[in-house]
Short mmCIF file of C-alpha atoms in Angstrom, two decimals:
data_model
loop_
_atom_site.label_atom_id
_atom_site.label_comp_id
_atom_site.label_asym_id
_atom_site.label_seq_id
_atom_site.Cartn_x
_atom_site.Cartn_y
_atom_site.Cartn_z
CA MET A 1 17.23 14.67 -17.88
CA ALA A 2 17.81 12.36 -20.86
CA ILE A 3 16.80 9.31 -18.82
CA ASP A 4 13.65 11.11 -17.66
CA LYS A 5 12.60 11.86 -21.25
CA ARG A 6 13.37 8.32 -22.37
CA ASN A 7 11.31 6.92 -19.48
CA ALA A 8 8.49 9.38 -20.20
CA ILE A 9 8.45 8.16 -23.79
CA LEU A 10 8.36 4.51 -22.72
CA LYS A 11 5.60 5.14 -20.15
CA SER A 12 3.61 6.96 -22.82
CA VAL A 13 3.94 4.02 -25.18
CA LEU A 14 2.76 1.68 -22.43
CA LYS A 15 -0.35 3.79 -21.81
CA LEU A 16 -1.14 4.21 -25.49
CA VAL A 17 -0.63 0.57 -26.44
CA ASN A 18 -2.86 -0.58 -23.60
CA ARG A 19 -5.46 2.01 -24.56
CA SER A 20 -5.50 1.51 -28.35
CA GLY A 21 -3.17 -1.35 -29.32
CA PHE A 22 0.04 -1.39 -31.34
CA TYR A 23 -1.41 -0.60 -34.72
CA HIS A 24 -2.87 2.76 -33.73
CA LEU A 25 0.36 3.88 -32.09
CA ASN A 26 2.12 6.77 -33.81
CA MET A 27 4.95 9.11 -32.93
CA LYS A 28 2.71 12.16 -32.70
CA SER A 29 0.44 10.60 -30.08
CA ILE A 30 3.47 9.30 -28.16
CA ALA A 31 4.98 12.78 -28.11
CA GLN A 32 1.70 14.35 -26.98
CA GLU A 33 1.29 11.81 -24.18
CA ALA A 34 4.91 12.32 -23.05
CA GLY A 35 4.69 16.12 -23.30
CA ILE A 36 7.63 16.40 -25.71
CA ALA A 37 8.23 17.32 -29.35
CA THR A 38 7.82 14.47 -31.83
CA GLY A 39 11.43 14.84 -33.00
CA THR A 40 12.68 14.25 -29.46
CA ILE A 41 11.59 10.62 -29.70
CA TYR A 42 14.10 10.07 -32.50
CA LEU A 43 16.94 11.15 -30.24
CA TYR A 44 16.30 7.96 -28.25
CA PHE A 45 14.70 5.54 -30.71
CA LYS A 46 15.02 4.92 -34.46
CA GLY A 47 11.33 4.22 -34.85
CA LYS A 48 8.17 2.73 -33.45
CA GLU A 49 9.37 -0.89 -33.53
CA GLU A 50 12.57 -0.10 -31.65
CA LEU A 51 10.59 1.87 -29.10
CA ILE A 52 8.12 -0.97 -28.51
CA ASN A 53 10.93 -3.49 -28.26
CA ALA A 54 12.78 -1.26 -25.76
CA LEU A 55 9.64 -1.09 -23.61
CA TYR A 56 9.32 -4.86 -23.70
CA ALA A 57 12.97 -5.30 -22.69
CA MET A 58 12.48 -2.85 -19.81
CA ILE A 59 9.41 -4.65 -18.48
CA VAL A 60 11.05 -8.07 -18.77
CA THR A 61 14.08 -6.82 -16.86
CA GLU A 62 11.88 -5.35 -14.10
CA TYR A 63 9.86 -8.57 -13.92
CA ASN A 64 12.91 -10.81 -13.64
CA GLN A 65 14.52 -8.65 -10.97
CA PHE A 66 11.34 -8.61 -8.95
CA VAL A 67 10.61 -12.34 -9.25
CA LEU A 68 14.20 -13.37 -8.57
CA GLU A 69 14.27 -11.40 -5.30
CA GLY A 70 12.21 -14.24 -3.88
CA TYR A 71 14.52 -17.02 -5.06
CA LYS A 72 16.93 -18.40 -2.47
CA ASP A 73 19.45 -21.13 -3.28
CA GLU A 74 19.19 -22.54 0.24
CA SER A 75 15.38 -22.86 0.10
CA SER A 76 13.56 -26.00 -0.98
CA LEU A 77 12.33 -26.39 -4.54
CA ARG A 78 8.72 -26.13 -3.41
CA SER A 79 9.39 -23.03 -1.32
CA ASN A 80 11.13 -21.32 -4.26
CA PHE A 81 8.35 -22.43 -6.59
CA ASP A 82 5.66 -20.87 -4.39
CA GLN A 83 7.73 -17.76 -3.74
CA MET A 84 8.37 -17.16 -7.44
CA LEU A 85 4.68 -17.54 -8.24
CA GLU A 86 3.89 -15.17 -5.37
CA ARG A 87 6.34 -12.57 -6.70
CA ALA A 88 5.02 -12.96 -10.27
CA ILE A 89 1.47 -12.40 -9.03
CA GLN A 90 2.58 -9.37 -7.01
CA PHE A 91 4.36 -7.90 -10.01
CA TYR A 92 1.49 -8.34 -12.44
CA THR A 93 -1.32 -7.35 -10.06
CA SER A 94 0.63 -4.22 -9.06
CA ASN A 95 1.42 -3.44 -12.70
CA PRO A 96 -1.61 -4.51 -14.76
CA ASP A 97 -0.51 -2.32 -17.67
CA ASN A 98 2.76 -4.25 -17.83
CA PHE A 99 0.83 -7.53 -17.86
CA SER A 100 -1.44 -6.34 -20.64
CA PHE A 101 1.51 -5.08 -22.69
CA ILE A 102 3.41 -8.37 -22.30
CA GLU A 103 0.31 -10.30 -23.35
CA GLN A 104 -0.10 -8.20 -26.49
CA TYR A 105 3.57 -8.05 -27.33
CA THR A 106 4.33 -11.75 -27.02
CA TYR A 107 2.23 -12.48 -30.09
CA ALA A 108 3.01 -9.35 -32.11
CA PRO A 109 4.59 -9.78 -35.57
CA PHE A 110 7.27 -7.13 -35.01
CA LEU A 111 8.99 -8.94 -32.18
CA PHE A 112 12.73 -8.39 -32.63
CA LYS A 113 14.96 -11.47 -32.60
CA GLU A 114 16.68 -10.19 -29.45
CA ASN A 115 13.31 -9.91 -27.77
CA GLN A 116 12.27 -13.39 -28.87
CA ASP A 117 15.28 -14.42 -26.80
CA LEU A 118 13.99 -12.19 -23.98
CA ASN A 119 10.80 -14.27 -23.95
CA PHE A 120 12.98 -17.12 -22.75
CA ILE A 121 14.96 -14.89 -20.41
CA LEU A 122 11.66 -13.77 -18.89
CA LEU A 123 11.03 -17.37 -17.94
CA LEU A 124 14.64 -18.36 -17.19
CA PRO A 125 14.16 -18.55 -13.42
CA ILE A 126 11.34 -21.04 -13.96
CA TYR A 127 13.46 -23.03 -16.44
CA LYS A 128 16.32 -23.15 -13.95
CA MET A 129 14.07 -24.28 -11.14
CA MET A 130 12.34 -26.90 -13.29
CA GLY A 131 15.71 -28.23 -14.46
CA GLU A 132 16.84 -28.67 -10.86
CA GLY A 133 13.55 -30.34 -9.98
CA LYS A 134 13.82 -32.76 -12.89
CA LYS A 135 17.40 -33.65 -11.89
CA ASN A 136 16.44 -34.51 -8.32
CA GLY A 137 13.24 -36.32 -9.36
CA ALA A 138 10.76 -33.86 -7.84
CA ILE A 139 9.41 -32.60 -11.18
CA LYS A 140 7.88 -34.64 -14.00
CA ASP A 141 10.27 -35.37 -16.83
CA PHE A 142 8.36 -33.29 -19.38
CA GLN A 143 9.94 -31.10 -22.02
CA GLU A 144 10.72 -27.61 -20.71
CA GLY A 145 8.16 -26.11 -23.09
CA ILE A 146 5.42 -28.32 -21.68
CA LEU A 147 6.35 -27.50 -18.08
CA LEU A 148 6.51 -23.83 -18.95
CA SER A 149 3.12 -23.88 -20.63
CA ILE A 150 1.59 -25.47 -17.54
CA ILE A 151 3.14 -22.93 -15.15
CA HIS A 152 3.15 -19.74 -17.19
CA GLY A 153 -0.16 -20.49 -18.88
CA ALA A 154 -1.80 -20.99 -15.50
CA LEU A 155 -0.20 -17.81 -14.18
CA ASN A 156 -1.43 -15.76 -17.14
CA THR A 157 -4.94 -17.15 -16.80
CA VAL A 158 -5.16 -16.53 -13.05
CA ILE A 159 -3.93 -12.95 -13.53
CA LYS A 160 -6.56 -12.36 -16.23
CA LEU A 161 -9.26 -13.77 -13.96
CA HIS A 162 -8.09 -11.54 -11.11
CA LEU A 163 -8.04 -8.43 -13.30
CA ALA A 164 -11.55 -9.31 -14.54
CA LYS A 165 -12.60 -9.63 -10.87
CA LYS A 166 -13.58 -13.29 -11.30
CA ILE A 167 -11.18 -14.41 -8.54
CA ASN A 168 -9.43 -12.51 -5.78
CA LEU A 169 -5.67 -13.01 -5.68
CA LYS A 170 -5.47 -10.77 -2.62
CA SER A 171 -6.86 -13.75 -0.72
CA THR A 172 -4.07 -15.85 0.80
CA GLU A 173 -6.26 -18.96 0.50
CA THR A 174 -6.86 -18.37 -3.22
CA ARG A 175 -3.15 -17.96 -3.87
CA LYS A 176 -2.34 -21.13 -1.88
CA GLN A 177 -4.93 -23.07 -3.89
CA PHE A 178 -3.34 -21.77 -7.07
CA TYR A 179 0.22 -22.68 -6.00
CA ASN A 180 -0.93 -26.17 -4.99
CA ALA A 181 -2.81 -26.72 -8.26
CA VAL A 182 0.17 -25.68 -10.39
CA TRP A 183 2.62 -27.64 -8.23
CA GLU A 184 0.52 -30.79 -8.49
CA SER A 185 0.48 -30.36 -12.28
CA VAL A 186 4.27 -30.49 -12.54
CA ALA A 187 5.43 -32.45 -9.48
CA LYS A 188 6.03 -36.22 -9.52
#
């Protein structure tokens, strides 16, 4: 029962943040959305910042687990690259509220130090793959931050375009074009 209430609180925060942003979020509205007493929130979280940071950590963990399911050590770099982009697209298009929350949160001033580190953990599979590609000469010898901005920036933009109905990521051909464009940006 405790896990259910904690999850209900986190889901309520996700809905409210995506509806009104971080700055309009308050414990009373969270409690109303979750169908619990306001004081119940404090049994699980010290305050609004801890709650928001916990939601971020939860989403990052779900994202990484989902994306990494497609990674196979025995597969080629290119195959893993395409598969990880595919899984990232699946995750975000199936969970647009999570995408929106991550976009807002990444630039929020109340990002906890631990969660700044989670920003890198979120992208760790890509870092690992790019490191391997640089070692074997398949990937350009750019700084990790540059490679990451090319890959993750393109991913974020294509998700935004899909959610705005400017492109259709349900199309296999569109996704292949995207994978090829990003690959050609980072590959030697």
